[in-house]
Short mmCIF file of C-alpha atoms in Angstrom, two decimals:
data_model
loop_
_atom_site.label_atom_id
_atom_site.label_comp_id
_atom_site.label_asym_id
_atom_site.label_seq_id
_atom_site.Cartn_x
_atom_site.Cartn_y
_atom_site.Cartn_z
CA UNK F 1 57.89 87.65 143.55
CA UNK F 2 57.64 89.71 146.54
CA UNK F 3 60.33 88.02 148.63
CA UNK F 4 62.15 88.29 144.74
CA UNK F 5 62.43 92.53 144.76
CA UNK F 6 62.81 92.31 148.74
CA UNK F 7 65.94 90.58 148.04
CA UNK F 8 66.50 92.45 145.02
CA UNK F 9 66.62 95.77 147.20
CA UNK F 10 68.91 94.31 149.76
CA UNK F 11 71.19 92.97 147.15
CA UNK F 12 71.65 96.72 145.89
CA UNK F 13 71.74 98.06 149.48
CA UNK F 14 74.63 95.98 150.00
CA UNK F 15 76.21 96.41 146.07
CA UNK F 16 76.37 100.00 146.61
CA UNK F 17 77.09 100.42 150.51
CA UNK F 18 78.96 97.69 151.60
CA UNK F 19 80.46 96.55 148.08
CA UNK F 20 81.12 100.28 147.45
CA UNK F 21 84.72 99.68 146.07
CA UNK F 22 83.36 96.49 144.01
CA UNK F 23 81.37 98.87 142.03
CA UNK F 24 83.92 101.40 141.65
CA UNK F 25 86.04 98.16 140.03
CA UNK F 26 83.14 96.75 138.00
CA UNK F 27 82.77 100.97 136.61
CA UNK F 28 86.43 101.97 135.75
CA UNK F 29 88.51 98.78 135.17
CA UNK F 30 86.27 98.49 132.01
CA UNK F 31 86.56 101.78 130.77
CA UNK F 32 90.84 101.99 131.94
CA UNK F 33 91.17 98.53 129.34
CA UNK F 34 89.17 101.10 126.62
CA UNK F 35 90.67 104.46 127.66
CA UNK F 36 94.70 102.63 127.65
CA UNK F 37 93.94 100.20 124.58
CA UNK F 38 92.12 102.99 122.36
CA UNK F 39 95.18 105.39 122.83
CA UNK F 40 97.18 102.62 122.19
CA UNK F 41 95.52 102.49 119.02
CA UNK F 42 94.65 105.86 118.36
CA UNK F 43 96.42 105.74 115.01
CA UNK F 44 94.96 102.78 113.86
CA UNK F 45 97.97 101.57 112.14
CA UNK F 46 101.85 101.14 112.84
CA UNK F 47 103.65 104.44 112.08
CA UNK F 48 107.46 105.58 112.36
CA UNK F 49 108.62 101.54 112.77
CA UNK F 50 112.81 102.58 112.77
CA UNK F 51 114.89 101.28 109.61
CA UNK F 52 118.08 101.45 108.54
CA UNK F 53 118.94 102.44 105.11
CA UNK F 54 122.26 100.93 103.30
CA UNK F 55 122.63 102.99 100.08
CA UNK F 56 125.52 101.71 98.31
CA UNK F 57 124.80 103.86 95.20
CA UNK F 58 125.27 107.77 94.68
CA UNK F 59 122.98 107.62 91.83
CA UNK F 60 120.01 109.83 91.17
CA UNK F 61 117.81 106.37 91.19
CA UNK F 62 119.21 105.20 94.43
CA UNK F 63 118.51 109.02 95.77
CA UNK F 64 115.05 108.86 94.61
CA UNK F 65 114.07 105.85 96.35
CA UNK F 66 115.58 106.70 99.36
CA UNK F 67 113.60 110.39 99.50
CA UNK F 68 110.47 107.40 98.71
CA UNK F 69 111.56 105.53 101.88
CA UNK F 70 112.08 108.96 104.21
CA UNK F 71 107.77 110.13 102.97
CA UNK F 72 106.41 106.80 103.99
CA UNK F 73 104.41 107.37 107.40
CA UNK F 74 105.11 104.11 108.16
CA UNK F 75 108.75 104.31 108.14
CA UNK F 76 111.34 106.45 109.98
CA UNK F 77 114.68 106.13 108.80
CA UNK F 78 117.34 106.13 111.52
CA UNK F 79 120.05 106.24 109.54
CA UNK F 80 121.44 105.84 105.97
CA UNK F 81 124.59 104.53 105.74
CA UNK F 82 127.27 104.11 102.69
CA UNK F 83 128.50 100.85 103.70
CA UNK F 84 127.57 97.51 103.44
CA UNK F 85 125.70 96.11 106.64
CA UNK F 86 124.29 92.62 107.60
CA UNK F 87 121.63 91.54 109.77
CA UNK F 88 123.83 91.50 112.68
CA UNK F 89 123.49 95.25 112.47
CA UNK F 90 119.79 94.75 113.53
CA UNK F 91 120.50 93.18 116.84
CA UNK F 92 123.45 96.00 117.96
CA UNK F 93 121.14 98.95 117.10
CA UNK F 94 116.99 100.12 117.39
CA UNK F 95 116.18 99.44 114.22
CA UNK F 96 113.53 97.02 113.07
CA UNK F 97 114.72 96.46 109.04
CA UNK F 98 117.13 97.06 107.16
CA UNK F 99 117.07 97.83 103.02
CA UNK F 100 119.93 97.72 100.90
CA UNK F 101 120.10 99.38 97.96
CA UNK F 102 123.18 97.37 96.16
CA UNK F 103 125.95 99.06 94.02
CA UNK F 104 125.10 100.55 90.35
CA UNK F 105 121.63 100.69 91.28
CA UNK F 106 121.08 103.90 89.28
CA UNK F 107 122.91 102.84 86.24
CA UNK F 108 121.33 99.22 86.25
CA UNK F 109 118.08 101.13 86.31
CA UNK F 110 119.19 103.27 83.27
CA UNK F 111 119.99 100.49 80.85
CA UNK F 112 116.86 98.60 81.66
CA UNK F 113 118.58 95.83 83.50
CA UNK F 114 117.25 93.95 86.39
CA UNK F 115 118.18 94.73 89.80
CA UNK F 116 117.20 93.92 93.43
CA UNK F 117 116.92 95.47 96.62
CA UNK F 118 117.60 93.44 99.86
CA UNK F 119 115.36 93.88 102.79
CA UNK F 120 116.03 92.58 106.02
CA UNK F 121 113.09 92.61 108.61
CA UNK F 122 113.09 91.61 112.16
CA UNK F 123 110.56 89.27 112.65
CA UNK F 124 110.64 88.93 116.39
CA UNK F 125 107.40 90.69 116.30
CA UNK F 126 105.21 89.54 113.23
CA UNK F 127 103.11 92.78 113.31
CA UNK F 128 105.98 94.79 112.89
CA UNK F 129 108.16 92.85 110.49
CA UNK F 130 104.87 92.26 108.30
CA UNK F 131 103.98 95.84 108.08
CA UNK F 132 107.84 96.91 107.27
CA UNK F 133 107.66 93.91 104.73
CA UNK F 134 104.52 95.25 103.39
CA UNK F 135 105.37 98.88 103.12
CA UNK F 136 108.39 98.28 101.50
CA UNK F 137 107.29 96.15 98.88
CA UNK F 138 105.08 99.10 97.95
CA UNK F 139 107.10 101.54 97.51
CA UNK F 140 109.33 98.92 95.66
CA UNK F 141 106.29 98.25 93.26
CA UNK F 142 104.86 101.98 92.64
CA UNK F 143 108.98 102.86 91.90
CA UNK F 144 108.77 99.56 89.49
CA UNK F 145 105.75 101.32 87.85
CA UNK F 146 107.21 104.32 87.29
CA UNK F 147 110.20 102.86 85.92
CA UNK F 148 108.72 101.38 83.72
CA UNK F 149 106.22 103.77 82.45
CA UNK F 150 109.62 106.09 82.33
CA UNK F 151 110.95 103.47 79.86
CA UNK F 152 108.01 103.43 77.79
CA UNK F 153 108.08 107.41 76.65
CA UNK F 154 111.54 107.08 76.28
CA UNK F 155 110.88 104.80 73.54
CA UNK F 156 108.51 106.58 71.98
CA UNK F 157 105.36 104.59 73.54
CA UNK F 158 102.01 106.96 73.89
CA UNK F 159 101.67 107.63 77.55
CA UNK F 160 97.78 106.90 77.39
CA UNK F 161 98.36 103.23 76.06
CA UNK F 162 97.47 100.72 78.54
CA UNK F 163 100.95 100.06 80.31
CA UNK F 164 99.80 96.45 81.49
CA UNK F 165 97.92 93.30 79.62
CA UNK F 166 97.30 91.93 83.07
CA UNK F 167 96.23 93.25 86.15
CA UNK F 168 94.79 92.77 89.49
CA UNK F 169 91.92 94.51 90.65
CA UNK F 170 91.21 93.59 94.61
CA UNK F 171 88.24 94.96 97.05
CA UNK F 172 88.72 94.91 100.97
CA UNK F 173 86.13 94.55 103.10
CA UNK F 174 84.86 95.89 106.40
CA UNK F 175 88.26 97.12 107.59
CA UNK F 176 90.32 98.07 104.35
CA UNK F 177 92.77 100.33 106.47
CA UNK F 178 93.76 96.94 108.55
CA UNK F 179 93.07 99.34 111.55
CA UNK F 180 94.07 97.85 114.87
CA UNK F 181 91.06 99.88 116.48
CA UNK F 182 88.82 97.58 114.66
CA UNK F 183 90.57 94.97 115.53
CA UNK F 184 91.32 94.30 118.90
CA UNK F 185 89.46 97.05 121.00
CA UNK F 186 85.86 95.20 121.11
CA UNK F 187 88.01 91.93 122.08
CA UNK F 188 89.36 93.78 124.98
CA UNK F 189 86.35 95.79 126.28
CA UNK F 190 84.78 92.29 126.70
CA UNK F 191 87.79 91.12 128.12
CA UNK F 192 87.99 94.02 130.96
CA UNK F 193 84.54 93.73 131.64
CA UNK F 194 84.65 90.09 132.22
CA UNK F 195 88.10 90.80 134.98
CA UNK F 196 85.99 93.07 136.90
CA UNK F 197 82.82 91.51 136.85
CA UNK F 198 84.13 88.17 137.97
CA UNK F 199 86.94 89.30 140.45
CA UNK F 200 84.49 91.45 141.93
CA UNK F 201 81.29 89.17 142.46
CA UNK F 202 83.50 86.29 143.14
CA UNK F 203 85.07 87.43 146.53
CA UNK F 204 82.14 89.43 147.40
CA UNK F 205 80.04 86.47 147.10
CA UNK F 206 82.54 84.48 149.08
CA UNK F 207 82.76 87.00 152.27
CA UNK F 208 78.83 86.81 152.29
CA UNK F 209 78.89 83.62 152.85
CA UNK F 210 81.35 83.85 155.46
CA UNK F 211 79.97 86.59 157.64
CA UNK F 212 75.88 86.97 156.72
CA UNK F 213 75.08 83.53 154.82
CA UNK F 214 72.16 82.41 156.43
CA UNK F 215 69.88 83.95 154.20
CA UNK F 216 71.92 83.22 151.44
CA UNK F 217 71.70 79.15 152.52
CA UNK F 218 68.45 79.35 153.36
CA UNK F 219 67.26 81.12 149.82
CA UNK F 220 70.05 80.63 147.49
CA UNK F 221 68.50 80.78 144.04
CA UNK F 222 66.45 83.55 144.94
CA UNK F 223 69.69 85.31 146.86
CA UNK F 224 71.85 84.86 143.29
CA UNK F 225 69.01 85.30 140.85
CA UNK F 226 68.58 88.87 142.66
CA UNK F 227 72.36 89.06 142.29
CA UNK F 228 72.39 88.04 138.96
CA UNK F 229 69.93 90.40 137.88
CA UNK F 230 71.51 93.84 139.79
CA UNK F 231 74.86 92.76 138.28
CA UNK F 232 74.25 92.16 134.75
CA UNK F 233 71.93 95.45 133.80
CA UNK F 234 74.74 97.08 135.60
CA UNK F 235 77.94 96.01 133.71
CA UNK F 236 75.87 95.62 130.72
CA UNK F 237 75.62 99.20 131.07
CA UNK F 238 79.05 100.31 131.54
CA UNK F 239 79.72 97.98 128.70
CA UNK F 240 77.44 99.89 126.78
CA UNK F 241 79.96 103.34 127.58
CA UNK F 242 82.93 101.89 126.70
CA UNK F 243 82.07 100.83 123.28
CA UNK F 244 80.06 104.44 122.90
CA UNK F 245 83.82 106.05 124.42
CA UNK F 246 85.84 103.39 121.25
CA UNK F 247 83.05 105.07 118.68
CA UNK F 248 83.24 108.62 119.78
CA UNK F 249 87.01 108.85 121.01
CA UNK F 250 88.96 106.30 119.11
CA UNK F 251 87.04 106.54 115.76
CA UNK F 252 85.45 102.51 116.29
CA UNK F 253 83.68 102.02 113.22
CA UNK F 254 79.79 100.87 114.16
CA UNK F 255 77.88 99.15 110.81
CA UNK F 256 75.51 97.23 113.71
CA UNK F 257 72.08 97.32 115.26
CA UNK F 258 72.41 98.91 118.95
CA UNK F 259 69.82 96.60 119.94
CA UNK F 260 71.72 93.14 118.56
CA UNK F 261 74.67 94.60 120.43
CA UNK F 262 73.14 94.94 123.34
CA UNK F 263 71.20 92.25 123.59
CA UNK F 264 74.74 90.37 123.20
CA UNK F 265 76.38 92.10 125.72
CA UNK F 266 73.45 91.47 127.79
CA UNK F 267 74.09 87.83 127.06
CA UNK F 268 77.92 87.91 127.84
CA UNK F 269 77.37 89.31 130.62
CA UNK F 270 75.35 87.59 132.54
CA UNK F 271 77.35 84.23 131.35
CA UNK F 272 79.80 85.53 132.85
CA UNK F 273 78.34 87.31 135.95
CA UNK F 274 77.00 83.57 136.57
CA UNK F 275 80.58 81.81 136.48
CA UNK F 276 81.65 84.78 138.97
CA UNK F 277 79.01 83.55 141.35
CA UNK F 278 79.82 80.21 140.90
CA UNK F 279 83.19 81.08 141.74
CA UNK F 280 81.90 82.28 144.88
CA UNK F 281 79.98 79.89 146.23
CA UNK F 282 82.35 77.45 145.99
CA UNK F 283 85.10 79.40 147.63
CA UNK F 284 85.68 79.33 151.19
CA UNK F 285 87.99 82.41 151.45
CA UNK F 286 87.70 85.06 149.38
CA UNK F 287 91.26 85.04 147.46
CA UNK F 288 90.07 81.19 146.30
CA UNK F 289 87.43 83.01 144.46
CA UNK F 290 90.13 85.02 142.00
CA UNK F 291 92.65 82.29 142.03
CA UNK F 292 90.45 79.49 141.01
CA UNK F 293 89.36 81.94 138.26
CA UNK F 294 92.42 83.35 136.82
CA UNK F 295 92.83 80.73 134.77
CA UNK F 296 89.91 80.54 133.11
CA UNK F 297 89.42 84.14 132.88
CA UNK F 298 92.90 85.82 132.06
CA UNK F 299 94.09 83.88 128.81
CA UNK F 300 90.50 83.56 127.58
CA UNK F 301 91.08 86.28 125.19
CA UNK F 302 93.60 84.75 123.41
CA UNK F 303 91.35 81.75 122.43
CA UNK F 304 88.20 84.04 121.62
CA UNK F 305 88.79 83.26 118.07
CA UNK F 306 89.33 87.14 117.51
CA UNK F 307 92.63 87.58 117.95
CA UNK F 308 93.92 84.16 116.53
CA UNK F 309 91.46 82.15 114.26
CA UNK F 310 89.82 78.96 115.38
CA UNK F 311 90.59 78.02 111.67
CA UNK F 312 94.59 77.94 112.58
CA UNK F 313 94.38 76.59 116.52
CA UNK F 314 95.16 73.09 117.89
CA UNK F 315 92.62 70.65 118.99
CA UNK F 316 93.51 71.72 122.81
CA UNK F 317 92.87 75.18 121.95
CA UNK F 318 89.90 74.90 120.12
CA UNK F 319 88.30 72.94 122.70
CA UNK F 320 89.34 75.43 125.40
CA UNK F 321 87.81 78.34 122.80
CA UNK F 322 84.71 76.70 123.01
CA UNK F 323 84.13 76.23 126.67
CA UNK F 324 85.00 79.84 127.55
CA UNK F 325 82.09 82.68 127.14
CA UNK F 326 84.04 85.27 125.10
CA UNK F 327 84.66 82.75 122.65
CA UNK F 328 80.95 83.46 121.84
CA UNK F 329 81.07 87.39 122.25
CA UNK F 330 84.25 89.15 121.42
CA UNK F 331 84.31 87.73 117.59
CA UNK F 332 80.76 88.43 116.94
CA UNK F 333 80.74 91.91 118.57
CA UNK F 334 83.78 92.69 115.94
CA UNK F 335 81.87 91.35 113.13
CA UNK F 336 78.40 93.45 114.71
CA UNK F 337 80.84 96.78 114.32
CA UNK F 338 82.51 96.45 111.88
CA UNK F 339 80.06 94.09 108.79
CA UNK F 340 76.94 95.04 110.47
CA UNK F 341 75.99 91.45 111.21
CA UNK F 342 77.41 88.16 112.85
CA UNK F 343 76.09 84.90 110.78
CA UNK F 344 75.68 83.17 114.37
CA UNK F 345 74.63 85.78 116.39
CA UNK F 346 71.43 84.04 117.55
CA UNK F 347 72.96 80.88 118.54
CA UNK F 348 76.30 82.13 120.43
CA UNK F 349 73.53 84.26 122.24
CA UNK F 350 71.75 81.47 123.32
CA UNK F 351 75.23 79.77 124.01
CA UNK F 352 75.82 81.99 126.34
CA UNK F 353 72.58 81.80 127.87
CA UNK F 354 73.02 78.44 128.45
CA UNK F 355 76.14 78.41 129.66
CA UNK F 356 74.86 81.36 132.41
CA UNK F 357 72.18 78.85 133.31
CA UNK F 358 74.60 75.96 133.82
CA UNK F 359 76.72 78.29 135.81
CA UNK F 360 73.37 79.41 137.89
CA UNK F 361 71.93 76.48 138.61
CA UNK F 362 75.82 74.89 139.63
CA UNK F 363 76.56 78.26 142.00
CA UNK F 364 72.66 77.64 143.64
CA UNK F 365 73.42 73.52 144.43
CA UNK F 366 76.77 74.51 145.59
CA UNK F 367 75.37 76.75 148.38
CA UNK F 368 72.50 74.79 149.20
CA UNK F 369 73.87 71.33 149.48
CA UNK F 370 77.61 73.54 151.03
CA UNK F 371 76.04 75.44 153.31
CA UNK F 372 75.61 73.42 156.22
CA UNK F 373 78.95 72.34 155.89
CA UNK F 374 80.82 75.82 155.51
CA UNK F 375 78.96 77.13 158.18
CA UNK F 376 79.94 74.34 160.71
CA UNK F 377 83.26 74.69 159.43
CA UNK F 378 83.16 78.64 159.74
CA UNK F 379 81.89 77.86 163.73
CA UNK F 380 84.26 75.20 164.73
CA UNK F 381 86.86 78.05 163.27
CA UNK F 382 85.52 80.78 165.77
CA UNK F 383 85.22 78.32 168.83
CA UNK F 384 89.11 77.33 168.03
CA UNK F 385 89.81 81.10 167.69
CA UNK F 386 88.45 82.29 171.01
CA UNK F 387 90.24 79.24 172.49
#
């Protein structure tokens, strides 16, 4: 134990004098991905998406749903035009939809005859061609109503008699404003702290090895367990501010225990502080150490199961979701904000625990059975060098 805090003490001697920039990554590249991605989403929903209007009526109907259109956040109308358009229109101008209101809207509307209005989204980008679809069928519907209900006293009907036989009565849950706060800004601050941590430990570990490795040889569990330790309470901590920065700057809605967050973090991180190691020790030159790991490490987000569901993925990338540590972290942090709980909370913990372990005990036989080998290699180098 004493040889344990001896190495413990050089491992921070080095972490914050020689590794000085290292910690200045593993500090602000997680709080940049929450500062950029929380103003991002500072809004928490899509606002001002441009449309075109095509209002082939002069009616007073076709008027008022236009004036509808121009008070929806959502929408900003570009441009309302009195002639019919197609969807080519779309592709010459900035617009995202286009609605057409058709000829004798107005007077359709007055003798109580059918009529429909065309939309035409651009569904290039499903989040934005959803919520145009969605906003528009909305104000479609609550016009509908009122049409109706306008009918109805016309004909003499008592405005406080029910106006429907059937209707639909719906709860949301958790996130009922569909805010994209909520959802994606946990996802990411696991994601940025899992860049830094690994791109920093990896080549750090690496140019140890290269130019003071004997200890590191010589002791190599207790070298990276002292490691291991240093570098997870640290970017478990800094973890910890950027969620508190989503909550009090970017309005992240927190239903969860501190400590169940925390203690997953905890568990993240040092998964993931492990495979950075690993990373490490089997590198020879430093740059191995990020290129071997951008693979693994870049598109992990997209198969965390938070972004896309594991419910809707192919068998290659559900496989690869479960193999990669935020698959176990960045869904069940979202569910910790924004339900309270995660139904699997204890078992992706110890996932991830087990994974770190694997990734430990591979990074610790990889120096000690490398070692003799890399530094031969490293001296037959220098002798060929002074040549």
């Amino acid at each position: 134990m004493k040889n344990f805090f001896s190495e413990l003490n050089d491992c921070a001697a080095a972490m914050f004098g020689v590794n000085r920039q290292g910690v200045v990554i593993l500090i602000f590249l997680p709080i940049i991905y929450t500062l950029l991605f929380g103003g991002l989403f500072y809004k928490n929903s899509l606002t001002k998406i441009p449309v075109i209007i095509c209002n082939l009526d002069d009616g007073s109907a076709a008027q008022a749903l236009v004036e509808d259109f121009l008070n929806t956040p959502e929408l900003k109308v570009i441009s309302i035009e009195g002639d019919a358009l197609n969807e080519n229109f779309l592709r010459e101008d900035t617009a995202e939809g286009l609605i057409v209101i058709p000829k004798n809207f107005s007077n359709k509307i007055a003798r109580g005859e059918n009529v429909s209005i065309e939309l035409v989204a651009d569904y290039s980008s499903s989040v934005i061609g959803g919520t145009i679809a969605r906003v528009v069928q909305s104000v479609v519907a609550t016009k509908n109503f009122e049409v109706l209900i306008n009918r109805r006293i016309a004909a003499g009907w008592n405005e406080t008699l029910p106006n429907n036989q059937l209707s639909l009565s719906s709860r949301i849950l958790y996130n009922p404003t569909g805010g994209y706060t909520d959802f994606f800004l946990a996802a990411l601050i696991v994601h940025g702290g899992q860049i830094a941590t690994v791109f920093v430990l990896g080549p750090s570990l690496a140019i140890r090895k290269k130019y003071r490795g004997e200890n590191l040889f010589r002791n190599p569990a207790r070298c990276l367990a002292a490691k291991i330790f240093l570098y997870t309470l640290f970017e478990t901590s800094v973890m910890a501010i950027c969620l508190a920065i989503g909550i009090k700057f970017f309005g992240m809605i927190c239903r969860g225990s501190c400590s169940e967050i925390l203690i997953l973090v905890a568990a993240y991180v040092f998964c993931v502080t492990a495979f950075g190691l690993l990373m490490g020790a089997l590198a020879r030159e430093p740059h191995q150490a990020i290129t071997w790991s951008l693979f693994y490490i870049m598109p992990s987000v997209l198969f965390a199961g938070a972004i896309w569901p594991r419910t809707s993925m192919d068998n290659v990338s559900l496989f690869l979701s479960y193999v990669m540590p935020i698959g176990y972290a960045a869904n069940d942090l979202r569910s910790l904000f924004v339900k309270g709980s995660a139904a699997s909370l204890d078992f992706h913990i110890a996932i991830l625990i087990f994974m770190g372990g694997i990734f430990f005990t591979a990074a610790t036989l990889a120096l000690k059975f490398g070692g003799k080998n890399f530094v031969e290699d490293n001296a037959q180098g220098t002798r060929f060098a002074d040549s």
